[in-house]
Amino acid sequence: MPALSLYSHVPDDVIARLGPRPCAFPSRVDTVVIGGGIVGASCAYELSLKGLSVALVERDKIASQQSGRNWGFVRTQYRDPAELPLAVEALSIWPMLERELGREIGWRRSGCVFVAENEAEYETFAQWQAATRDIARDARMLNRDETSDLLPALASKVPGALFTASDGQAEPALATLALARAAEDKGALILEDCGALAIETAGGRVTGVLTEHGLIGCTTVVCAAGAQAHRFLKPLGLALPQQIVRSTVSLTAPMVELSAPCFCGFGLGLRQRADGSCILAADSSSDIDVTLDSMRAAGYFLPELLRHRKGFALRLGRPFIDDVHARIALPEHERLVTPRRPRIPANAQKAADTAGLFARLFEGAGLARIVKSWAGQIDVLPDALPVIDAPPSIPGLIVATGFSGHGFGLGPAVGRHVARLAAGEQAGEAIRPFQLDRFVKGSYSRPHAPL
């Protein structure tokens, strides 16, 4: 392996503190995937299926961040029309995935229902259904009585709902781990506790990834680094206007059946699992932990923040202090791997409010016992659509990030498209809307729904 001192853009003090290599650390592979969430794991699996040698590097553990902390919805319903073809493709993969991987993922075709709180919201759902019926063919509008029949435990009377019976659910951590382990079965190296520090280039094209344990040479890099992706792209001259919001989720003890379909309505997100326990979260409501980094690309987000200000809570506290300390004490490269396991505290008040809303909406839910609550950092982009692209200015680089809180269900399809890009194939129609340069060009639109 070339001496690390040749990489002049990496500070000497960072190089001096590079730790021992993990087991089976490779000197060279065809492709390095940065990020161990469901997108990174799916990419590693699909790339391995194409016969490529792959190393996935993750600073923490597989599924330790948002891919193991999300709601577990697998839906086509009420997606942004630009995202819908990819969601339909993903939904065609999920039912066969458990058998293909040979591992449990918790898949169930439970359906998904969005309940309209009032007539105006019902009309909004109806307009989406009418506009997308050629591709979202299973989505249909339910009237008041049909909604009551579908959700007999729902205490509130509503004008109706949008329902897609073919949507489903899976267990986030199980599914992500299954994809990573299946990638290993095909020969991929999964390097946990191995944070990436920089994407290396020479002559304008990708040559490798410098990690905290050394350099891995390669000809292709997949940046699926979630909330850290912008930090890897900036030194390459690529701007990604990415910000982070924090979402709190709770788990109840097992209960009688309240909603077989994944449920959204009245500001509540609900998924009842196979054992009867419920995943609860506040829908379209997030915390913004203010840091120095919050000012970066703030202009992209300010209009939506003001338009939907009731859905966000700005919080100044420990994350701000930690950010200031890190900027003083650590060079930029080390901030990519520090802290190893970031503290992402749940919002206790929001968890309590969500449980109270759950109790009011569903008969019998007042007996719910909250087993635990947690939070995850969601990386968001201004239009709430991802970037899935091979920027032509950096040959060998593929970016797959910015899924804005609804990437779990898309993961398996994203992996297939990334593998095609890595093989030199043309981008498929389903990912054409997700080019990175849309932000520089100003060709992006407002989010389909509040961030």
XYZ file of N, CA and C in Angstrom, residues 58-60 194-197 211-212 228 232 330 332-342:
69
model
N -18.098 1.199 7.807
C -19.094 1.817 8.679
C -18.412 2.192 9.989
N -18.531 3.457 10.383
C -17.816 3.907 11.577
C -18.386 3.294 12.853
N -19.643 2.844 12.814
C -20.287 2.251 13.980
C -20.594 0.792 13.640
N -15.031 1.137 11.475
C -14.016 1.551 10.499
C -14.561 2.750 9.734
N -14.333 3.924 10.254
C -14.888 5.128 9.645
C -14.070 5.608 8.462
N -14.745 6.067 7.436
C -14.071 6.681 6.296
C -13.657 8.103 6.653
N -12.500 8.507 6.150
C -12.000 9.864 6.372
C -12.059 10.714 5.113
N -9.507 5.395 5.247
C -10.264 5.130 6.467
C -9.369 5.373 7.676
N -9.944 5.296 8.841
C -9.157 5.483 10.056
C -8.158 4.345 10.265
N -23.719 12.246 6.990
C -22.341 12.715 6.824
C -21.948 12.881 5.359
N -18.094 14.278 2.818
C -17.243 13.558 1.872
C -17.247 14.217 0.503
N -10.865 18.899 17.123
C -10.648 17.853 16.131
C -10.531 18.420 14.723
N -11.120 18.281 10.617
C -12.322 17.908 9.856
C -12.403 16.402 9.629
N -11.301 15.760 9.283
C -11.338 14.337 8.985
C -11.759 13.521 10.197
N -11.301 13.892 11.371
C -11.653 13.117 12.558
C -13.108 13.329 12.959
N -13.684 14.448 12.585
C -15.094 14.670 12.931
C -16.007 13.724 12.161
N -15.477 13.109 11.107
C -16.265 12.128 10.366
C -16.430 10.825 11.140
N -15.568 10.583 12.115
C -15.647 9.327 12.870
C -15.842 9.558 14.362
N -16.005 10.797 14.772
C -16.169 11.120 16.184
C -17.451 11.926 16.388
N -18.289 11.536 17.366
C -18.129 10.380 18.246
C -18.452 9.084 17.514
N -17.873 8.010 17.993
C -18.086 6.704 17.364
C -19.561 6.333 17.365
N -20.195 6.508 18.511
C -21.623 6.215 18.644
C -22.306 7.468 19.165
N -22.761 8.320 18.253
C -23.297 9.624 18.660
C -24.521 9.486 19.551
